PDB file of C-alpha atoms in Angstrom:
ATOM      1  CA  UNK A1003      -9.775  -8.744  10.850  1.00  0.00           C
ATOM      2  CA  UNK A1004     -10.710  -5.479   8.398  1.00  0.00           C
ATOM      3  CA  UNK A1005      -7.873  -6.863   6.196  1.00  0.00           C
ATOM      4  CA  UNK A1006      -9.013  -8.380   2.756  1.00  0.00           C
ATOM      5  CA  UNK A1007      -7.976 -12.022   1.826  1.00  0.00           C
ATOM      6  CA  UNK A1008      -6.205 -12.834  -1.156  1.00  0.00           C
ATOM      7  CA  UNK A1009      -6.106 -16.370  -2.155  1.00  0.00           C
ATOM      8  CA  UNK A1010      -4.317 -18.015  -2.533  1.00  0.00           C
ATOM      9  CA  UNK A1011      -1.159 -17.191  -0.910  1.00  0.00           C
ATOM     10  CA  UNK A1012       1.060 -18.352  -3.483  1.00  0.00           C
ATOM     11  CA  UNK A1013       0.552 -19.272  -6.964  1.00  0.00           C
ATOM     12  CA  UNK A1014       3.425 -20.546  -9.079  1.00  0.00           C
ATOM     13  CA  UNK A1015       2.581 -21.319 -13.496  1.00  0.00           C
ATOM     14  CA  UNK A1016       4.536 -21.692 -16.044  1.00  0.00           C
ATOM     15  CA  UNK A1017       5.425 -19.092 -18.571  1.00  0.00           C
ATOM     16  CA  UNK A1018       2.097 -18.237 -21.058  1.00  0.00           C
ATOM     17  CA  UNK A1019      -0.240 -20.010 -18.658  1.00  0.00           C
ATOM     18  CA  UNK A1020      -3.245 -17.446 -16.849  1.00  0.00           C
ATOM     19  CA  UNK A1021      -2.642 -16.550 -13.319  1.00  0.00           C
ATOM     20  CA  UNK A1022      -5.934 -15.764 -11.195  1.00  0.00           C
ATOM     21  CA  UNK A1023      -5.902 -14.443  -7.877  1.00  0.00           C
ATOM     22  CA  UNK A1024      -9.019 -13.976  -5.586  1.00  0.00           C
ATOM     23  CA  UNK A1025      -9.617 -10.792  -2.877  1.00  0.00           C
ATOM     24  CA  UNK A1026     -12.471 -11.086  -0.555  1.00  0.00           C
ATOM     25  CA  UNK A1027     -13.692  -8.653   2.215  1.00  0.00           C
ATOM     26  CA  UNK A1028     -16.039  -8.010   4.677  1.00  0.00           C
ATOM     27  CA  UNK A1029     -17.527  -4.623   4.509  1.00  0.00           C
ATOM     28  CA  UNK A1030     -18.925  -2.258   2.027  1.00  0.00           C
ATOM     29  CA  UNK A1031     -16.769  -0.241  -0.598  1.00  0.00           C
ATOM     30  CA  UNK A1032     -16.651   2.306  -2.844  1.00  0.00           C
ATOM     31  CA  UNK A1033     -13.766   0.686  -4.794  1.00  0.00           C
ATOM     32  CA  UNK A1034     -11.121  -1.484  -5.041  1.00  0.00           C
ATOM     33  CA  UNK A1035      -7.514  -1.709  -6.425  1.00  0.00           C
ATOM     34  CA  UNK A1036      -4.861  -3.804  -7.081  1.00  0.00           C
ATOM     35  CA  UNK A1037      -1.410  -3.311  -6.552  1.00  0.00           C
ATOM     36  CA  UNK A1038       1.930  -5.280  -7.519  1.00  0.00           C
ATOM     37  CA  UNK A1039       5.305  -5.342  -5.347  1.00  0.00           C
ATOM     38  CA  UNK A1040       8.423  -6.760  -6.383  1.00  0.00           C
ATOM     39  CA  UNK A1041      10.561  -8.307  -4.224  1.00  0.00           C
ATOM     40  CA  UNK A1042      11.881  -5.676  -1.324  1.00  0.00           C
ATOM     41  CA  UNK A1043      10.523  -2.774  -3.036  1.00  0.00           C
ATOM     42  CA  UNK A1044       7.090  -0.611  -3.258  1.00  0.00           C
ATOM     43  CA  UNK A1045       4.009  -0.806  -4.526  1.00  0.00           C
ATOM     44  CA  UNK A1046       2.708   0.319  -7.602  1.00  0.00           C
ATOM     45  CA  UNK A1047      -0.639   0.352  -8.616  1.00  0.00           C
ATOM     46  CA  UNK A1048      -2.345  -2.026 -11.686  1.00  0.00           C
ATOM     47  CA  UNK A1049      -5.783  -0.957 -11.528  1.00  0.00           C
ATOM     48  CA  UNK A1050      -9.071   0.447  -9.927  1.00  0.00           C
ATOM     49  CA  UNK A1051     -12.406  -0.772  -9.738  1.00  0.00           C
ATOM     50  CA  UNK A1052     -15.428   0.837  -8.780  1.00  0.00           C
ATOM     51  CA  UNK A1053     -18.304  -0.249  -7.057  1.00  0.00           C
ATOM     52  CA  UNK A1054     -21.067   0.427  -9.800  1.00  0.00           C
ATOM     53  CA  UNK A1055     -18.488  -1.526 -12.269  1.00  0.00           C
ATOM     54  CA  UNK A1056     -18.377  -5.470 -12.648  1.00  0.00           C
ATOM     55  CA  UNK A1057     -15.217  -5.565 -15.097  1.00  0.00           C
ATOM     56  CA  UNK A1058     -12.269  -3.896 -16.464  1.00  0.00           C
ATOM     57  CA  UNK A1059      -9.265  -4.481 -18.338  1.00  0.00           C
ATOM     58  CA  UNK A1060      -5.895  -2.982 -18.793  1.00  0.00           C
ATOM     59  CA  UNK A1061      -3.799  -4.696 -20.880  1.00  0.00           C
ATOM     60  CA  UNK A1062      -3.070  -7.935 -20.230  1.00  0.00           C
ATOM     61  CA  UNK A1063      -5.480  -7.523 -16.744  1.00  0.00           C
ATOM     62  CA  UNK A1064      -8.653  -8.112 -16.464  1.00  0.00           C
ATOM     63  CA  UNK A1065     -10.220  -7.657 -13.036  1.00  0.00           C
ATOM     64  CA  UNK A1066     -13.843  -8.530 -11.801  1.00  0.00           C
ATOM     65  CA  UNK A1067     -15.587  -7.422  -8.488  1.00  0.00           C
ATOM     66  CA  UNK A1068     -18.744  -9.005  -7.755  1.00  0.00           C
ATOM     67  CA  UNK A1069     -20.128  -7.382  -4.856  1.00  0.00           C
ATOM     68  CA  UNK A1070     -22.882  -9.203  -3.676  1.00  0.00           C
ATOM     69  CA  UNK A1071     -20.923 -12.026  -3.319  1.00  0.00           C
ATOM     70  CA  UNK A1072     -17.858  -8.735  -1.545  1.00  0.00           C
ATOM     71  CA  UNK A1073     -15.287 -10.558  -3.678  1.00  0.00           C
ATOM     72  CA  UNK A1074     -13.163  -9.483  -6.725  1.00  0.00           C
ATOM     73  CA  UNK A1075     -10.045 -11.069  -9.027  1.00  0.00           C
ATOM     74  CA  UNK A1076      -7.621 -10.311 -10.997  1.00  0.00           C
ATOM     75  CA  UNK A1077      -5.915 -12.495 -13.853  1.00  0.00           C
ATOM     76  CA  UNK A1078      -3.332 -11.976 -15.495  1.00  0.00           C
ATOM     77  CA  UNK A1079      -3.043 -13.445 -19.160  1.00  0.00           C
ATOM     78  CA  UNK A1080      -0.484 -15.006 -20.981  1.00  0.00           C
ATOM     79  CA  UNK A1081       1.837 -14.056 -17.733  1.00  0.00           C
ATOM     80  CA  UNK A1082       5.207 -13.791 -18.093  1.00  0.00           C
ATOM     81  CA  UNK A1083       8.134 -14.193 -16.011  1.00  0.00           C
ATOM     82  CA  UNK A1084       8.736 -10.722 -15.550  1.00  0.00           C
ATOM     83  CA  UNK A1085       5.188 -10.761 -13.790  1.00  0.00           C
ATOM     84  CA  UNK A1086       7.058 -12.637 -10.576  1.00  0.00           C
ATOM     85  CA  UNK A1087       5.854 -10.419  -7.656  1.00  0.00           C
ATOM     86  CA  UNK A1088       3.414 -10.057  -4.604  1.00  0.00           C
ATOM     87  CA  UNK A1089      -0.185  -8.777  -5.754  1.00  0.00           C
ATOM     88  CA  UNK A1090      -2.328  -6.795  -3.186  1.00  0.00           C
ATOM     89  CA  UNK A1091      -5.601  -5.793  -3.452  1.00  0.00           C
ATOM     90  CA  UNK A1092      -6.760  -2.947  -1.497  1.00  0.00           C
ATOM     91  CA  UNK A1093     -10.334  -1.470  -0.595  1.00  0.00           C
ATOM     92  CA  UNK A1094     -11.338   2.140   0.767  1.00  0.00           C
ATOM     93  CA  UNK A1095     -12.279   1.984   4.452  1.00  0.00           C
ATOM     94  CA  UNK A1096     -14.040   4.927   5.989  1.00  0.00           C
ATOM     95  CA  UNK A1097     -13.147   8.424   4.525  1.00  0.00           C
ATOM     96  CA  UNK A1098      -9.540   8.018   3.907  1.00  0.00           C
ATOM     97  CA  UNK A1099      -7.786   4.310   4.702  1.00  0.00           C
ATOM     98  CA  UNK A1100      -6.858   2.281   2.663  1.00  0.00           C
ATOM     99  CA  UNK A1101      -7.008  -1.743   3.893  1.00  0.00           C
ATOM    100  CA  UNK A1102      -5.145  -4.231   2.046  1.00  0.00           C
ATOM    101  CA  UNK A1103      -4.962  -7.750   1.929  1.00  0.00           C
ATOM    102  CA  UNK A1104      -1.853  -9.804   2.823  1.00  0.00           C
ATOM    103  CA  UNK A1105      -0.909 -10.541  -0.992  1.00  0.00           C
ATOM    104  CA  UNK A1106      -0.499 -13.482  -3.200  1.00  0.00           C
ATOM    105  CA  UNK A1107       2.981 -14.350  -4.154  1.00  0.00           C
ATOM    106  CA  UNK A1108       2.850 -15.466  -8.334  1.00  0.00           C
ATOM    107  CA  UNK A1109       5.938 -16.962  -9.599  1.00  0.00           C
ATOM    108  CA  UNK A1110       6.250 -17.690 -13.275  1.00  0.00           C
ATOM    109  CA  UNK A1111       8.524 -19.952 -14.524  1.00  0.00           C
ATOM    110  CA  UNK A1112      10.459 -19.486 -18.081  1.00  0.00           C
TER     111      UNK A1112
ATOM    112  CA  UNK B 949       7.075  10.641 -13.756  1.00  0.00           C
ATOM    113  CA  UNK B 950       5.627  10.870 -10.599  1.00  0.00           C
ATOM    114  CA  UNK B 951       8.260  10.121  -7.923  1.00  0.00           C
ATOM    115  CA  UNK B 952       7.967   9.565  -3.992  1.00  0.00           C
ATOM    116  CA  UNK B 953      11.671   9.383  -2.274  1.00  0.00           C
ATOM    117  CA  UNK B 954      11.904   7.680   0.745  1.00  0.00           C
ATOM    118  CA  UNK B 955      15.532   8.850   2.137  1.00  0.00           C
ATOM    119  CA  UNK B 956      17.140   5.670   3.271  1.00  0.00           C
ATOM    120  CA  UNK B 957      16.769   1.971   1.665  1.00  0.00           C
ATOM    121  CA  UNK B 958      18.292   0.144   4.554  1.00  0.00           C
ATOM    122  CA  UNK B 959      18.594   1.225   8.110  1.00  0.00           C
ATOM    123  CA  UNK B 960      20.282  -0.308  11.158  1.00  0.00           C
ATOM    124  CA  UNK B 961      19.804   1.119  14.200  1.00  0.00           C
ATOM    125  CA  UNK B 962      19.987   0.302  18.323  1.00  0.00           C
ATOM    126  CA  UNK B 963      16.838  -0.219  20.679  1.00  0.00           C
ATOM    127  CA  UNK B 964      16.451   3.186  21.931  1.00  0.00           C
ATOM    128  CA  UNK B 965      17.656   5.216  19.325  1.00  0.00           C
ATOM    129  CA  UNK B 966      15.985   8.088  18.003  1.00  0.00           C
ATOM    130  CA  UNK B 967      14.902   7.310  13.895  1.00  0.00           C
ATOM    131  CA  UNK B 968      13.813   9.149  11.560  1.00  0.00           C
ATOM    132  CA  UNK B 969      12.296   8.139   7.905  1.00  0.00           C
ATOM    133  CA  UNK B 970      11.995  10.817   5.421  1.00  0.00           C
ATOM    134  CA  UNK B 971       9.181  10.417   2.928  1.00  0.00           C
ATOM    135  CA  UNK B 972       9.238  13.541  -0.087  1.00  0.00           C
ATOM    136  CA  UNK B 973       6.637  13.402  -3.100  1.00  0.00           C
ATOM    137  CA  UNK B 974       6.750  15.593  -5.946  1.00  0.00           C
ATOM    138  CA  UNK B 975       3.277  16.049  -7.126  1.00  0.00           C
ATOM    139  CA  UNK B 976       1.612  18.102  -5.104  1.00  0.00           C
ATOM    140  CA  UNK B 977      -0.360  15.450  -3.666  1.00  0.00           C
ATOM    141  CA  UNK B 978      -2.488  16.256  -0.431  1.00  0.00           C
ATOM    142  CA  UNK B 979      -2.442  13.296   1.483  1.00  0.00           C
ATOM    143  CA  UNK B 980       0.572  11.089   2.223  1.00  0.00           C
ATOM    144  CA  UNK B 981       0.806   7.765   3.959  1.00  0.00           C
ATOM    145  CA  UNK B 982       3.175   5.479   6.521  1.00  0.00           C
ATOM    146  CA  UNK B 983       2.317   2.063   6.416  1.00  0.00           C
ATOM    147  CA  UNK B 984       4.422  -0.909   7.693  1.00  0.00           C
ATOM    148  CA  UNK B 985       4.915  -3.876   6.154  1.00  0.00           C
ATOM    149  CA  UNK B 986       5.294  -7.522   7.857  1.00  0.00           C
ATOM    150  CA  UNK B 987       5.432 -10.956   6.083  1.00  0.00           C
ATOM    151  CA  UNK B 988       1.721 -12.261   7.233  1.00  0.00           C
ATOM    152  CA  UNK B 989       0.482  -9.205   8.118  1.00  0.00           C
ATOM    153  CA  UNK B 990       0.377  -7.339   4.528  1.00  0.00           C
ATOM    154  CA  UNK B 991       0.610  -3.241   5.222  1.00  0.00           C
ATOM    155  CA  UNK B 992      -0.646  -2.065   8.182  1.00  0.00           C
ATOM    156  CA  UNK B 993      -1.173   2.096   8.457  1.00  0.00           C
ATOM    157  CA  UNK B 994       0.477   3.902  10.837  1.00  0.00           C
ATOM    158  CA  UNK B 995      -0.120   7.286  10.294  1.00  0.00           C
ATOM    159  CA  UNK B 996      -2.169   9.779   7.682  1.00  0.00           C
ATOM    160  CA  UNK B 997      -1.937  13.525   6.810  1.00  0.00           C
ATOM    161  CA  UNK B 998      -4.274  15.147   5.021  1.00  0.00           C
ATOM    162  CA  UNK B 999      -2.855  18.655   4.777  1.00  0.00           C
ATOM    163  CA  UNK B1000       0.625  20.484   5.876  1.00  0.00           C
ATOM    164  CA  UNK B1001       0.711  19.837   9.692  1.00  0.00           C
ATOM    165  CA  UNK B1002      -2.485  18.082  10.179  1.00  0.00           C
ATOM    166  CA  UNK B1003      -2.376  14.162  10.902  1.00  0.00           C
ATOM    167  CA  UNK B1004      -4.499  10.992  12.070  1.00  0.00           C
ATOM    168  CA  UNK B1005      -3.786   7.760  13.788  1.00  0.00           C
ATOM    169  CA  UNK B1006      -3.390   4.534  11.602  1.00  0.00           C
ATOM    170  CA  UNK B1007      -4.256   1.491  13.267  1.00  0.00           C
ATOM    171  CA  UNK B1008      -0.987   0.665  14.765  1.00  0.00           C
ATOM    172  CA  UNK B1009       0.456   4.685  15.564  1.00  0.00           C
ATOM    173  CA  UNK B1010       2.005   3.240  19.233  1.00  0.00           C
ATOM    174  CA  UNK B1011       5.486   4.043  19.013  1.00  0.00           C
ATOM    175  CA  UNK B1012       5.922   6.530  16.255  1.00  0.00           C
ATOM    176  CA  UNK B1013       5.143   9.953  15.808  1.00  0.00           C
ATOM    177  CA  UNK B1014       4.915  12.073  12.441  1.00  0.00           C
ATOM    178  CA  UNK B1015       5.578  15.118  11.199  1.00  0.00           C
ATOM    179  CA  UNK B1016       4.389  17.352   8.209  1.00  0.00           C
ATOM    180  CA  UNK B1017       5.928  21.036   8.287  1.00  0.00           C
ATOM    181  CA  UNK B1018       5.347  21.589   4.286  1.00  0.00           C
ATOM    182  CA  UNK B1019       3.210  19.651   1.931  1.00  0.00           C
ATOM    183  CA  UNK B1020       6.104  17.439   0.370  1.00  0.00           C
ATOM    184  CA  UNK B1021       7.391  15.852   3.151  1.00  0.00           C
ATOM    185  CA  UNK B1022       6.309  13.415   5.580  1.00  0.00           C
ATOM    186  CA  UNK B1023       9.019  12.012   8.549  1.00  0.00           C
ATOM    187  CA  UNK B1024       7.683   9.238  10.655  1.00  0.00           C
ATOM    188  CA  UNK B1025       9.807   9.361  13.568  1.00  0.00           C
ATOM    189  CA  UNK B1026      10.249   6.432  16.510  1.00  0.00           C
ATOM    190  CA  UNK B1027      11.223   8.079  19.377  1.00  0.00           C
ATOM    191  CA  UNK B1028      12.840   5.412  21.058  1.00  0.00           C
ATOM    192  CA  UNK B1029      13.075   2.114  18.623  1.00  0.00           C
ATOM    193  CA  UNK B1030      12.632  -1.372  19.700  1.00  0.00           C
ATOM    194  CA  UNK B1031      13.168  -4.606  18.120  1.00  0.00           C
ATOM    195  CA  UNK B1032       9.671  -4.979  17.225  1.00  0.00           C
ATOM    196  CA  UNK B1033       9.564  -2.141  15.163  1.00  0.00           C
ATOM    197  CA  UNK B1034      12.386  -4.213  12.753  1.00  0.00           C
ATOM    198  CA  UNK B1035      10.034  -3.856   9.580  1.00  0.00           C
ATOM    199  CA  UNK B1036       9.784  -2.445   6.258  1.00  0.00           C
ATOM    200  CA  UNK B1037       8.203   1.174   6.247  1.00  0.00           C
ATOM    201  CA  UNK B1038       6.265   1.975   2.933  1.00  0.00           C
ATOM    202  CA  UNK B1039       5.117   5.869   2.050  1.00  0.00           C
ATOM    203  CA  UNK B1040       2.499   6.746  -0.119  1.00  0.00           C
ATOM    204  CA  UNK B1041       0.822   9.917  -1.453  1.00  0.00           C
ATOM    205  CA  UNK B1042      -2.153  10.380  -3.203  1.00  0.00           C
ATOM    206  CA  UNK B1043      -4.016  13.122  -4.894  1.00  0.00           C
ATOM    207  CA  UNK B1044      -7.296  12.942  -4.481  1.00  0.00           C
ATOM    208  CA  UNK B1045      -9.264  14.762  -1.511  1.00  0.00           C
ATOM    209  CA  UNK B1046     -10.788  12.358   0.753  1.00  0.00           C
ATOM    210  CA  UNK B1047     -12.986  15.029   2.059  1.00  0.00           C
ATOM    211  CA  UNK B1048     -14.845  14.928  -1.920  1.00  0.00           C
ATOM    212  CA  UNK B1049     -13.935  11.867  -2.935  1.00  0.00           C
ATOM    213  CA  UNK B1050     -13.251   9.598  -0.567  1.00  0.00           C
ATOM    214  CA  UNK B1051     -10.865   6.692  -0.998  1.00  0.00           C
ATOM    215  CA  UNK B1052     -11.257   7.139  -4.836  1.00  0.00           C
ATOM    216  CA  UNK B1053      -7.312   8.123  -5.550  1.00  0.00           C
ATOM    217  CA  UNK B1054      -4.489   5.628  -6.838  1.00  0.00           C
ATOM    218  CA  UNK B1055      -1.359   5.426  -3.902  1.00  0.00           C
ATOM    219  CA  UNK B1056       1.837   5.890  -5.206  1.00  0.00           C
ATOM    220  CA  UNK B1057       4.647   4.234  -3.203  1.00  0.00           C
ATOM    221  CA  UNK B1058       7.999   4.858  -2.015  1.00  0.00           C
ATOM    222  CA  UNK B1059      10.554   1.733  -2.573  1.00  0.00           C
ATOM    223  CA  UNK B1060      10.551   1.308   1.054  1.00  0.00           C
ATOM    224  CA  UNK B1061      12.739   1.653   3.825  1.00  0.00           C
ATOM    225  CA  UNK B1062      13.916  -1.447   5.678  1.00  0.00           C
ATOM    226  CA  UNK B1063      14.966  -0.912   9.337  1.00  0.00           C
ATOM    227  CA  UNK B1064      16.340  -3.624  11.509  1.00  0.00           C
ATOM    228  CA  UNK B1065      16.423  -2.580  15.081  1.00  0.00           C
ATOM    229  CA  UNK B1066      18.638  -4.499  17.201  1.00  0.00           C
TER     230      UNK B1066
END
């Protein structure tokens, strides 16, 4: 399959606790993002990292990719319940596509 | 605020009907998106277009045709719907070229249209 693999499928904390989720993938990329969906609606994009980097944050996000090892995660700190949704990550493919994995479901409880 | 419309939330249609889904962004964005969206699957692309009128195959395009007359809109049209096309359909748009920098640009997304075909 050319789709990532997020892992794991469904992740469920308490309120204030760190959530981590995991992507891997097969093939080379030039970057990869992450993307959040709540329930029955789009997606909207957290963040984008690059190849050449190993880290970046945005706000309470901190993402890694480690590409020898062609995986990357994202955690989420101090998560909240309004953080409840499916997170994606998705990596270029070719010229223009876009493949993305088949999510992790978080649920935080208050 | 940048804002992609996708003109129906919920759709219910007959196998063999005609549909179409309406996708308008309004940033100017080059390329625009269908992807479909199945619980196990994650989002599968159906179709791209890089330009006004100009379009390439996803990985699953059997069944559904697109269309791109003017630079903010993007229909994906099944010409005759089945029940396995019951799924929600996502657009997206982004800005950068792929032709410079490929895969590089942020996808914004629709809210999605949910179509039950029965």
């Amino acid at each position: 399959s050319q789709q990532g693999e997020e892992d794991p499928q469904a992740l469920s904390i308490q309120e204030g606790e760190n959530a981590t989720m995991n992507c891997s993938y097969k093939t080379s990329i030039n970057n990869l993002q992450w993307y959040r969906q709540n329930s029955g609606r789009g997606l909207v994009h957290l963040i984008l990292i690059r190849s050449n980097e190993r880290e970046k944050h945005s706000g309470r996000l901190r993402v890694t990719l480690d590409t020898s090892k062609k995986s990357s995660s994202l955690l989420i700190t101090a998560s909240r319940a309004a953080d409840t949704a499916s997170y994606f990550c998705a990596r270029g493919s070719g010229t223009y596509k876009y493949i993305f994995g088949t999510g992790t479901r978080l649920k935080v409880l208050a | 605020d940048v804002k992609v419309t996708q003109s129906s939330r919920y759709l219910v249609k007959r196998t063999g009907e005609k549909v179409f889904l309406e996708c308008v962004q309004d940033m100017d964005h080059e390329n625009m998106f269908w992807y479909r969206q199945d619980p196990g699957l994650g989002l599968r692309l159906i179709y791209f277009s890089y330009d006004v009128k100009m379009k390439e195959k996803g990985d699953i395009p059997e069944g559904y045709s697109v269309s791109r007359e003017k630079k903010e809109r993007f229909s994906l049209i099944l010409e005759s719907a089945s029940t396995n096309q019951t799924s929600m359909y996502l657009c997206a748009s982004s800005l950068v070229s792929f032709r410079s920098q490929p895969n590089t640009g942020e996808l914004f997304f629709g809210e999605g249209s949910r179509l039950t075909v029965l």
